[in-house]
CSV table of C-alpha atoms in Angstrom, one decimal:
chain,number,residue,atom,x,y,z
A,482,MET,CA,62.7,19.8,-63.6
A,483,VAL,CA,59.3,18.2,-64.2
A,484,ALA,CA,59.2,16.5,-60.9
A,485,ASN,CA,59.7,19.8,-59.1
A,486,LEU,CA,56.4,20.9,-60.4
A,487,GLY,CA,54.5,17.8,-59.3
A,488,TRP,CA,54.0,16.9,-63.0
A,489,SER,CA,54.2,13.2,-63.9
A,490,GLY,CA,54.4,12.0,-67.4
A,491,GLY,CA,51.6,14.2,-68.8
A,492,GLY,CA,49.3,14.4,-65.8
A,493,LEU,CA,49.1,15.5,-62.2
A,494,ALA,CA,48.9,11.9,-61.1
A,495,VAL,CA,49.5,8.4,-62.4
A,496,LEU,CA,45.7,8.1,-62.9
A,497,SER,CA,44.0,11.4,-63.6
A,498,SER,CA,40.2,11.9,-63.2
A,499,ALA,CA,37.5,14.3,-64.1
A,500,LYS,CA,33.8,14.5,-63.3
A,501,ILE,CA,31.2,14.2,-66.1
A,502,GLY,CA,28.0,16.1,-65.5
A,503,THR,CA,24.7,16.7,-67.2
A,504,ALA,CA,26.0,20.0,-68.5
A,505,SER,CA,29.6,19.0,-69.2
A,506,TRP,CA,28.3,16.0,-71.1
A,507,ARG,CA,27.5,18.4,-73.9
A,508,TYR,CA,31.2,19.2,-74.1
A,509,TYR,CA,32.1,15.6,-74.5
A,510,THR,CA,29.5,14.9,-77.2
A,511,GLY,CA,29.9,18.2,-79.1
A,512,ALA,CA,26.1,18.6,-79.7
A,513,VAL,CA,23.0,19.2,-77.5
A,514,ALA,CA,21.2,16.2,-78.9
A,515,CYS,CA,24.3,13.9,-78.8
A,516,ALA,CA,24.5,14.0,-82.6
A,517,THR,CA,28.3,13.6,-82.7
A,518,THR,CA,31.0,12.6,-80.2
A,519,GLU,CA,33.9,14.8,-81.2
A,520,TYR,CA,36.1,14.1,-78.2
A,521,TYR,CA,35.9,10.4,-77.4
A,522,LEU,CA,34.7,9.2,-80.8
A,523,GLY,CA,37.2,11.5,-82.6
A,524,ILE,CA,38.1,11.1,-86.2
A,525,GLY,CA,40.6,8.3,-86.6
A,526,GLU,CA,40.4,7.1,-83.0
A,527,ALA,CA,39.5,3.5,-82.3
A,528,PRO,CA,35.9,2.7,-81.4
A,529,GLY,CA,35.1,2.6,-77.7
A,530,ARG,CA,34.5,-0.8,-76.0
A,531,TRP,CA,32.5,-1.8,-73.0
A,532,HIS,CA,34.1,-3.2,-69.8
A,533,GLY,CA,33.2,-4.1,-66.3
A,534,ARG,CA,31.2,-6.4,-64.0
A,535,GLY,CA,28.2,-4.1,-64.1
A,536,LEU,CA,27.5,-4.6,-67.8
A,537,ASP,CA,25.1,-7.5,-67.5
A,538,ARG,CA,22.4,-5.5,-65.7
A,539,LEU,CA,22.6,-2.9,-68.5
A,540,GLY,CA,22.2,-5.5,-71.3
A,541,LEU,CA,25.7,-4.7,-72.5
A,542,GLU,CA,28.5,-7.1,-73.4
A,543,ALA,CA,32.2,-6.8,-72.5
A,544,GLY,CA,34.3,-5.9,-75.5
A,545,ALA,CA,31.3,-4.8,-77.6
A,546,VAL,CA,31.6,-1.5,-79.5
A,547,VAL,CA,30.2,1.5,-77.6
A,548,ALA,CA,27.3,3.1,-79.4
A,549,GLU,CA,26.6,6.8,-79.1
A,550,ALA,CA,23.0,6.2,-78.2
A,551,GLN,CA,24.2,4.0,-75.3
A,552,LEU,CA,26.4,6.8,-74.0
A,553,GLU,CA,23.6,9.3,-74.2
A,554,ALA,CA,21.1,7.0,-72.4
A,555,LEU,CA,23.5,6.4,-69.5
A,556,PHE,CA,25.4,9.7,-69.0
A,557,ALA,CA,22.8,12.2,-70.2
A,558,ARG,CA,19.5,10.6,-69.1
A,559,ALA,CA,20.2,7.8,-66.5
A,560,LEU,CA,18.3,5.3,-68.6
A,561,HIS,CA,18.9,1.6,-69.3
A,562,PRO,CA,20.5,1.7,-72.8
A,563,ALA,CA,18.4,-1.3,-74.1
A,564,THR,CA,15.0,-0.9,-72.4
A,565,GLY,CA,14.8,2.8,-71.6
A,566,GLU,CA,14.0,2.0,-68.0
A,567,ARG,CA,15.0,4.7,-65.4
A,568,LEU,CA,18.0,3.7,-63.4
A,569,GLY,CA,17.0,4.8,-60.0
A,570,ARG,CA,16.6,8.6,-59.6
A,571,ALA,CA,16.9,10.9,-62.5
A,572,TRP,CA,20.1,13.0,-62.8
A,573,ARG,CA,19.9,16.4,-61.1
A,574,ALA,CA,20.8,19.4,-63.2
A,575,ASP,CA,24.1,19.7,-61.3
A,576,GLY,CA,24.6,16.0,-60.9
A,577,VAL,CA,27.7,14.0,-61.6
A,578,THR,CA,26.7,11.4,-64.2
A,579,GLY,CA,30.1,9.7,-64.5
A,580,PHE,CA,33.9,9.8,-64.0
A,581,ASP,CA,36.5,10.1,-66.7
A,582,LEU,CA,39.5,8.1,-65.4
A,583,THR,CA,42.5,8.5,-67.7
A,584,LEU,CA,45.4,6.0,-67.7
A,585,SER,CA,48.5,7.2,-69.7
A,586,ALA,CA,51.6,5.2,-70.6
A,587,PRO,CA,55.0,6.7,-69.7
A,588,LYS,CA,56.5,8.9,-72.5
A,589,SER,CA,59.1,6.2,-73.4
A,590,VAL,CA,56.4,3.6,-74.0
A,591,SER,CA,54.5,6.0,-76.3
A,592,ALA,CA,57.8,6.8,-78.2
A,593,LEU,CA,58.5,3.1,-78.7
A,594,TRP,CA,54.9,2.5,-79.8
A,595,ALA,CA,55.1,5.5,-82.2
A,596,LEU,CA,58.3,4.5,-83.9
A,597,GLY,CA,58.1,0.7,-83.7
A,598,ASN,CA,57.2,-1.6,-86.5
A,599,PRO,CA,53.7,-3.1,-86.5
A,600,GLU,CA,54.6,-6.0,-84.2
A,601,VAL,CA,56.2,-3.7,-81.6
A,602,ALA,CA,53.3,-1.2,-81.8
A,603,ALA,CA,50.8,-4.0,-81.4
A,604,ALA,CA,52.7,-5.4,-78.4
A,605,ALA,CA,52.7,-2.0,-76.7
A,606,THR,CA,49.0,-1.5,-77.3
A,607,GLY,CA,48.2,-4.9,-76.0
A,608,ALA,CA,50.3,-4.4,-72.9
A,609,HIS,CA,48.6,-1.0,-72.3
A,610,ARG,CA,45.1,-2.5,-72.6
A,611,ALA,CA,45.9,-5.4,-70.3
A,612,ALA,CA,47.3,-3.0,-67.7
A,613,VAL,CA,44.2,-0.8,-67.9
A,614,ALA,CA,42.0,-3.9,-67.3
A,615,ALA,CA,44.1,-4.7,-64.2
A,616,ALA,CA,43.7,-1.2,-62.8
A,617,LEU,CA,40.0,-1.3,-63.4
A,618,ALA,CA,39.6,-4.7,-61.8
A,619,TYR,CA,41.2,-3.3,-58.7
A,620,LEU,CA,38.8,-0.4,-58.6
A,621,ASP,CA,35.9,-2.8,-59.3
A,622,THR,CA,36.9,-4.8,-56.2
A,623,HIS,CA,37.5,-1.9,-53.8
A,624,ALA,CA,35.5,1.1,-55.1
A,625,SER,CA,32.3,-0.3,-56.7
A,626,LEU,CA,30.3,0.6,-53.6
A,627,SER,CA,27.2,2.7,-53.0
A,628,ARG,CA,25.4,4.2,-50.0
A,629,ARG,CA,21.8,4.4,-48.7
A,630,GLY,CA,20.0,6.0,-45.8
A,631,THR,CA,19.9,9.6,-44.5
A,632,ASP,CA,23.2,11.2,-45.4
A,633,GLY,CA,24.3,7.8,-46.9
A,634,THR,CA,25.1,6.2,-43.5
A,635,GLU,CA,25.1,2.6,-44.8
A,636,GLN,CA,27.5,1.4,-47.5
A,637,LEU,CA,26.3,-1.3,-49.9
A,638,ARG,CA,28.0,-3.8,-52.2
A,639,THR,CA,27.0,-3.7,-55.9
A,640,ASP,CA,27.1,-5.7,-59.0
A,641,GLY,CA,30.1,-3.7,-60.2
A,642,LEU,CA,31.1,-0.9,-62.5
A,643,ALA,CA,30.1,-0.3,-66.1
A,644,VAL,CA,32.9,1.4,-68.1
A,645,ALA,CA,33.2,2.7,-71.6
A,646,LEU,CA,36.9,2.6,-72.7
A,647,PHE,CA,38.3,4.9,-75.4
A,648,ASP,CA,41.9,4.4,-76.5
A,649,HIS,CA,43.5,7.6,-77.7
A,650,ARG,CA,46.9,8.1,-79.4
A,651,THR,CA,47.9,11.7,-79.2
A,652,SER,CA,48.3,14.5,-76.6
A,653,ARG,CA,46.6,17.8,-77.1
A,654,CYS,CA,49.8,18.9,-78.9
A,655,ALA,CA,49.6,15.9,-81.3
A,656,ASP,CA,52.6,14.2,-79.6
A,657,PRO,CA,52.5,10.4,-79.3
A,658,GLN,CA,50.6,9.6,-76.1
A,659,LEU,CA,49.1,6.2,-75.7
A,660,HIS,CA,46.3,6.6,-73.2
A,661,THR,CA,42.8,5.4,-72.4
A,662,HIS,CA,39.8,7.3,-71.1
A,663,ALA,CA,37.7,5.0,-68.8
A,664,LEU,CA,34.3,6.6,-68.5
A,665,VAL,CA,32.7,5.1,-65.4
A,666,VAL,CA,28.9,5.3,-65.3
A,667,ASN,CA,27.8,6.8,-62.0
A,668,LYS,CA,25.1,4.2,-61.6
A,669,VAL,CA,25.5,0.8,-59.9
A,670,PHE,CA,23.0,-1.9,-59.1
A,671,CYS,CA,23.0,-2.4,-55.3
A,672,ALA,CA,22.7,-5.5,-53.2
A,673,ASP,CA,19.1,-4.5,-52.2
A,674,GLY,CA,18.0,-4.4,-55.9
A,675,ILE,CA,18.0,-0.6,-56.3
A,676,TRP,CA,20.1,1.5,-58.7
A,677,ARG,CA,22.1,4.2,-57.0
A,678,THR,CA,25.2,6.4,-57.5
A,679,ILE,CA,28.7,5.3,-56.7
A,680,ASP,CA,30.2,6.2,-53.3
A,681,ALA,CA,32.7,8.5,-55.0
A,682,SER,CA,34.8,8.8,-51.8
A,683,GLU,CA,35.9,5.2,-52.4
A,684,LEU,CA,36.7,5.8,-56.0
A,685,TYR,CA,39.0,8.8,-55.1
A,686,HIS,CA,40.5,6.9,-52.2
A,687,HIS,CA,41.7,4.0,-54.4
A,688,LYS,CA,42.5,6.1,-57.5
A,689,ASN,CA,46.3,6.4,-56.8
A,690,SER,CA,46.8,2.7,-56.0
A,691,ALA,CA,44.9,1.8,-59.2
A,692,GLY,CA,47.2,4.0,-61.2
A,693,MET,CA,50.3,2.4,-59.5
A,694,ILE,CA,48.9,-1.1,-60.4
A,695,TYR,CA,48.5,0.1,-64.0
A,696,GLN,CA,52.1,1.1,-64.2
A,697,SER,CA,53.4,-2.1,-62.6
A,698,ALA,CA,51.2,-4.2,-64.8
A,699,LEU,CA,52.4,-2.3,-67.9
A,700,ARG,CA,56.1,-2.8,-67.0
A,701,ASN,CA,55.5,-6.5,-66.6
A,702,GLU,CA,53.5,-6.9,-69.8
A,703,LEU,CA,56.1,-5.0,-71.8
A,704,THR,CA,58.9,-7.1,-70.3
A,705,GLY,CA,57.1,-10.3,-71.2
A,706,ARG,CA,56.1,-9.1,-74.7
A,707,LEU,CA,59.1,-7.2,-75.9
A,708,GLY,CA,62.0,-8.0,-73.6
A,709,VAL,CA,62.6,-4.4,-72.6
A,710,VAL,CA,64.0,-3.3,-69.3
A,711,PHE,CA,63.2,-0.2,-67.2
A,712,GLU,CA,64.9,2.5,-65.3
A,713,ASP,CA,64.2,3.0,-61.6
A,714,VAL,CA,60.6,3.5,-60.5
A,715,ASN,CA,60.0,7.1,-59.4
A,716,GLU,CA,57.8,8.3,-56.5
A,717,HIS,CA,54.7,8.3,-58.8
A,718,GLY,CA,55.1,4.6,-59.5
A,719,GLN,CA,56.3,5.3,-63.1
A,720,ALA,CA,59.5,4.1,-64.9
A,721,GLU,CA,60.8,4.8,-68.4
A,722,ILE,CA,62.1,2.1,-70.8
A,723,ALA,CA,65.9,2.0,-70.6
A,724,GLY,CA,67.5,3.1,-73.8
A,725,VAL,CA,64.9,5.6,-75.0
A,726,PRO,CA,66.8,8.9,-75.4
A,727,GLN,CA,65.8,11.7,-73.1
A,728,GLY,CA,65.9,14.1,-76.1
A,729,LEU,CA,63.2,12.1,-77.8
A,730,MET,CA,61.0,12.1,-74.7
A,731,LYS,CA,61.5,15.9,-74.3
A,732,LEU,CA,60.7,16.4,-78.0
A,733,TRP,CA,57.4,14.7,-77.4
A,734,SER,CA,56.6,16.5,-74.2
A,735,LYS,CA,55.2,19.7,-75.6
A,736,ARG,CA,52.4,19.9,-73.1
A,737,THR,CA,54.8,19.4,-70.2
A,738,THR,CA,57.0,22.2,-71.5
A,739,ALA,CA,54.1,24.5,-71.8
A,740,ILE,CA,52.9,23.8,-68.3
A,741,GLU,CA,56.4,24.2,-66.8
A,742,THR,CA,56.8,27.5,-68.6
A,743,GLU,CA,53.5,28.7,-67.1
A,744,ALA,CA,53.8,27.3,-63.6
A,745,ALA,CA,57.5,27.8,-62.8
A,746,PRO,CA,57.5,31.6,-62.5
A,747,LYS,CA,54.2,31.5,-60.5
A,748,ILE,CA,55.7,29.0,-58.0
A,749,ALA,CA,58.9,31.2,-57.7
A,750,GLU,CA,56.7,34.3,-57.1
A,751,TYR,CA,54.7,32.6,-54.4
A,752,GLU,CA,57.7,31.2,-52.6
A,753,THR,CA,59.4,34.6,-52.7
A,754,THR,CA,56.3,36.3,-51.2
A,755,LEU,CA,55.8,33.6,-48.5
A,756,GLY,CA,59.5,33.3,-47.8
A,757,ARG,CA,59.3,29.5,-47.9
A,758,THR,CA,59.0,26.5,-50.2
A,759,LEU,CA,55.5,25.6,-51.3
A,760,SER,CA,54.1,22.4,-50.1
A,761,ALA,CA,53.4,19.5,-52.5
A,762,GLY,CA,49.6,20.4,-52.3
A,763,GLU,CA,50.2,24.1,-53.0
A,764,ARG,CA,52.4,23.3,-55.9
A,765,ALA,CA,49.8,20.9,-57.3
A,766,VAL,CA,47.2,23.7,-57.2
A,767,VAL,CA,49.6,26.0,-59.2
A,768,VAL,CA,50.3,23.3,-61.7
A,769,LYS,CA,46.6,22.4,-62.2
A,770,THR,CA,45.9,26.1,-62.9
A,771,ALA,CA,48.7,26.0,-65.5
A,772,VAL,CA,47.3,22.9,-67.0
A,773,LEU,CA,43.9,24.5,-67.6
A,774,LYS,CA,45.4,27.8,-68.8
A,775,THR,CA,47.6,26.3,-71.4
A,776,ARG,CA,45.3,23.5,-72.6
A,777,PRO,CA,44.7,23.6,-76.4
A,778,GLY,CA,41.7,22.1,-78.0
A,779,LYS,CA,41.8,18.4,-78.7
A,780,THR,CA,42.7,17.7,-82.3
A,781,HIS,CA,42.4,14.4,-84.2
A,782,PRO,CA,45.2,14.3,-86.9
A,783,GLU,CA,44.7,12.3,-90.0
A,784,PRO,CA,45.4,8.7,-89.0
A,785,ALA,CA,46.9,7.7,-92.4
A,786,THR,CA,49.8,10.2,-92.0
A,787,LEU,CA,50.1,10.4,-88.2
A,788,ARG,CA,52.9,7.9,-87.8
A,789,GLN,CA,54.8,9.2,-90.8
A,790,THR,CA,54.6,12.7,-89.3
A,791,TRP,CA,56.1,11.3,-86.0
A,792,VAL,CA,58.9,9.6,-87.9
A,793,ALA,CA,59.7,12.8,-89.8
A,794,GLU,CA,59.6,14.9,-86.7
A,795,ALA,CA,61.9,12.5,-84.8
A,796,GLY,CA,64.2,12.1,-87.7
A,797,ALA,CA,64.6,15.9,-88.0
A,798,ALA,CA,65.8,15.9,-84.3
A,799,GLY,CA,68.2,13.0,-85.0
A,800,PHE,CA,66.1,10.0,-83.8
A,801,THR,CA,65.3,7.2,-86.2
A,802,PRO,CA,63.3,4.0,-85.7
A,803,PRO,CA,66.3,1.7,-86.2
A,804,ALA,CA,68.5,3.7,-83.8
A,805,LEU,CA,65.7,3.7,-81.2
A,806,MET,CA,65.2,0.0,-81.5
A,807,ALA,CA,69.0,-0.6,-81.3
A,808,ALA,CA,69.4,1.6,-78.2
A,809,VAL,CA,66.5,-0.2,-76.4
A,810,ALA,CA,67.9,-3.6,-77.3
A,811,ALA,CA,71.4,-2.6,-76.1
A,812,ALA,CA,70.0,-1.4,-72.8
A,813,ALA,CA,68.2,-4.7,-72.3
A,814,ARG,CA,71.4,-6.6,-72.9
A,815,GLU,CA,73.7,-4.4,-70.9
A,816,ARG,CA,71.7,-3.2,-67.9
A,817,PRO,CA,72.6,-5.2,-64.8
A,818,THR,CA,70.0,-7.5,-63.4
A,819,PRO,CA,68.6,-6.1,-60.2
A,820,ALA,CA,69.3,-8.0,-57.1
A,821,GLU,CA,66.5,-10.3,-56.2
A,822,ARG,CA,64.5,-9.0,-53.2
A,823,SER,CA,62.8,-11.3,-50.7
A,824,GLU,CA,59.1,-10.9,-49.8
A,825,PRO,CA,60.0,-9.6,-46.3
A,826,GLU,CA,62.2,-7.0,-47.8
A,827,LEU,CA,59.5,-5.9,-50.2
A,828,LEU,CA,56.9,-5.7,-47.5
A,829,PHE,CA,59.2,-3.9,-45.2
A,830,ASP,CA,60.0,-1.3,-47.8
A,831,ALA,CA,56.4,-0.9,-48.8
A,832,VAL,CA,55.2,-0.3,-45.3
A,833,ARG,CA,58.1,2.1,-44.6
A,834,ALA,CA,57.3,4.1,-47.7
A,835,ALA,CA,53.6,4.4,-46.8
A,836,GLY,CA,54.6,5.5,-43.3
A,837,ARG,CA,57.0,8.1,-44.6
A,838,ALA,CA,54.2,9.6,-46.8
A,839,ARG,CA,51.5,9.6,-44.1
A,840,ALA,CA,51.7,9.1,-40.3
A,841,VAL,CA,48.5,7.2,-40.5
A,842,PHE,CA,47.9,5.3,-43.7
A,843,SER,CA,45.3,3.0,-45.4
A,844,ARG,CA,45.3,-0.3,-47.2
A,845,ALA,CA,45.2,1.6,-50.5
A,846,ASP,CA,48.4,3.4,-49.5
A,847,VAL,CA,50.2,0.2,-48.9
A,848,ALA,CA,48.9,-1.4,-52.1
A,849,ALA,CA,50.3,1.5,-54.1
A,850,GLN,CA,53.7,1.0,-52.5
A,851,VAL,CA,53.6,-2.7,-53.1
A,852,ALA,CA,52.8,-2.2,-56.8
A,853,ALA,CA,55.7,0.2,-57.2
A,854,ARG,CA,58.1,-2.4,-55.8
A,855,LEU,CA,57.0,-5.5,-57.8
A,856,PRO,CA,59.8,-6.7,-60.1
A,857,ALA,CA,59.1,-6.4,-63.9
A,858,ASP,CA,59.6,-10.2,-64.5
A,859,GLY,CA,57.2,-10.7,-67.3
A,860,SER,CA,54.1,-11.6,-65.3
A,861,SER,CA,50.7,-10.9,-66.9
A,862,ALA,CA,48.8,-7.9,-65.8
A,863,ALA,CA,46.2,-10.1,-64.1
A,864,GLN,CA,49.0,-11.8,-62.2
A,865,VAL,CA,50.4,-8.4,-61.1
A,866,ALA,CA,47.0,-7.3,-59.7
A,867,ALA,CA,46.6,-10.6,-57.8
A,868,ARG,CA,50.1,-10.3,-56.4
A,869,VAL,CA,49.5,-6.8,-55.2
A,870,GLU,CA,46.4,-7.9,-53.3
A,871,GLU,CA,48.2,-10.9,-51.8
A,872,LEU,CA,51.3,-8.9,-50.7
A,873,THR,CA,49.2,-6.0,-49.4
A,874,GLU,CA,47.4,-8.4,-47.1
A,875,MET,CA,50.7,-9.8,-45.9
A,876,ALA,CA,52.1,-6.3,-45.3
A,877,LEU,CA,49.2,-5.3,-43.1
A,878,VAL,CA,50.1,-8.1,-40.7
A,879,HIS,CA,53.8,-7.3,-41.0
A,880,SER,CA,55.5,-6.3,-37.7
A,881,GLU,CA,56.2,-2.8,-39.2
A,882,ALA,CA,52.4,-2.1,-39.7
A,883,VAL,CA,50.5,-1.3,-36.5
A,884,SER,CA,46.7,-1.2,-36.7
A,885,VAL,CA,45.2,2.0,-35.2
A,886,GLY,CA,41.5,1.1,-35.9
A,887,GLU,CA,38.8,2.7,-38.0
A,888,HIS,CA,39.1,6.4,-39.0
A,889,PRO,CA,35.7,7.2,-40.7
A,890,LYS,CA,35.3,10.5,-42.5
A,891,GLY,CA,31.9,12.1,-41.9
A,892,VAL,CA,28.9,10.1,-40.9
A,893,THR,CA,29.4,7.2,-43.3
A,894,SER,CA,31.3,4.1,-42.2
A,895,ARG,CA,33.3,2.9,-45.2
A,896,ALA,CA,35.2,-0.2,-46.2
A,897,SER,CA,38.3,1.9,-46.6
A,898,ASP,CA,38.2,3.3,-43.0
A,899,GLY,CA,40.9,0.9,-41.6
A,900,ARG,CA,44.1,2.7,-40.8
A,901,TRP,CA,47.6,1.7,-39.8
A,902,SER,CA,50.7,3.4,-38.5
A,903,MET,CA,54.4,2.4,-38.8
A,904,ASP,CA,56.3,0.8,-35.9
A,905,ARG,CA,58.9,3.5,-35.2
A,906,THR,CA,61.2,1.1,-33.3
A,907,PRO,CA,64.5,1.0,-35.3
A,908,SER,CA,64.7,-2.3,-37.1
A,909,GLY,CA,65.5,-3.8,-40.4
A,910,PRO,CA,63.7,-6.3,-42.7
A,911,PRO,CA,63.0,-9.6,-41.0
A,912,GLY,CA,65.2,-12.4,-42.1
A,913,PRO,CA,66.4,-14.6,-43.3
A,914,PRO,CA,63.7,-14.8,-46.0
A,915,GLU,CA,61.9,-18.1,-46.4
A,916,ARG,CA,60.8,-17.6,-49.9
A,917,HIS,CA,61.3,-15.1,-52.7
A,918,VAL,CA,59.1,-13.1,-55.1
A,919,ALA,CA,58.5,-15.5,-57.9
A,920,LYS,CA,60.4,-14.7,-61.2
A,921,ARG,CA,59.0,-15.8,-64.5
A,922,SER,CA,60.9,-18.7,-66.0
A,923,GLY,CA,61.7,-19.2,-69.6
A,924,SER,CA,63.7,-17.4,-72.3
A,925,LYS,CA,63.4,-13.6,-72.5
A,926,PRO,CA,61.5,-12.2,-75.5
A,927,THR,CA,63.6,-10.4,-78.1
A,928,LEU,CA,61.0,-8.7,-80.3
A,929,VAL,CA,62.6,-5.3,-79.8
A,930,ALA,CA,66.2,-6.7,-80.0
A,931,GLY,CA,65.3,-8.5,-83.3
A,932,HIS,CA,63.6,-5.4,-84.8
A,933,THR,CA,65.1,-4.4,-88.1
A,934,ALA,CA,62.2,-2.9,-90.0
A,935,GLU,CA,62.6,0.9,-90.7
A,936,GLU,CA,59.0,1.6,-91.5
A,937,PRO,CA,56.7,2.7,-88.7
A,938,SER,CA,53.6,0.8,-87.8
A,939,THR,CA,50.3,1.8,-89.4
């Protein structure tokens, strides 16, 4: 099983990350002088777009197309893309110039997007983009911090992150995989008027909760736009669209299959040698090695024939666009409506889940669990992000969460140092509830249910 290997929908985590450096930048651009951008600006891929609160200081506009020269100025040279001014210190030869945060839709969402008509595909793309924006807004709020002083002993607020977004459509095996690379520039304008690098500890600390918010926002957006329903949310905060056949998702999980094939015997060998089951962390190391060992080069199939290729491949395996739309629509009609959960119940479950995962947990841990438990009621992505913040604050004053003070790592005191533990006294959710998690009113969209077109979107 995929879950046994610690693999989640095409990545080791809901939100995967990689460092960008002065040397590795050459890999991303494909040429020493930044002449072409083969990976992010691949043939047939949509142009990148700028995003984030930090754009104003760089003379960039949100939503504007990302120019190659701008990427080179920021990631390769630490220069203002408009004026050429040095942004604080120059990059060191071994410096980290940015972070590639990748947000990927669940396999069922990519399958529906790949085989849907133009309206369905556009709705899925719009939902994904809105969810990406919600996740990045969370990171901008909690992780756009820097440090100053010897050993970075003082944490500083900043004007926010500057991010180049690149939407990609395929996995490395050319399967449908709707995902976005969010390239975060490792320069922020600090409250004291100086450009510095990001406090990466905060970025990594909040990465998982941002990924969970992306998934929750995506479910809500798709519910509102298409009227789909979802299976149960798994431990990674992901859920698949009800009605999408398992066989279709397996057909378009070639990367997962390759990684499983490589990692499974290694895990079995280690467990036999050690005489015990590997921990989650140990398994993750084995899987990560398998990811790198089996990784093919990124290809950019011809966009004019890409969807026709997917329709043909799915059809050969017995899956057609009309049958998929009918199955998803039937699941939306037939799946029982989940019982409405009160706010106290949601908060109780979120704190308990955070406490089961870690004896001492942070606000980010609780936020992740809150996001995983929000109902998919058709709220907007922005509403989901705001709701997670509101309920997380409520959860931390909940009777189940007990503050245990600050737990700094190293010499730097950070905004994320606050820690809580779970009240181990046997109890249940407080009741009776005074108010419930709001559900969106109005008729349910039926775009998927009303889908009859057989042609794929272009």
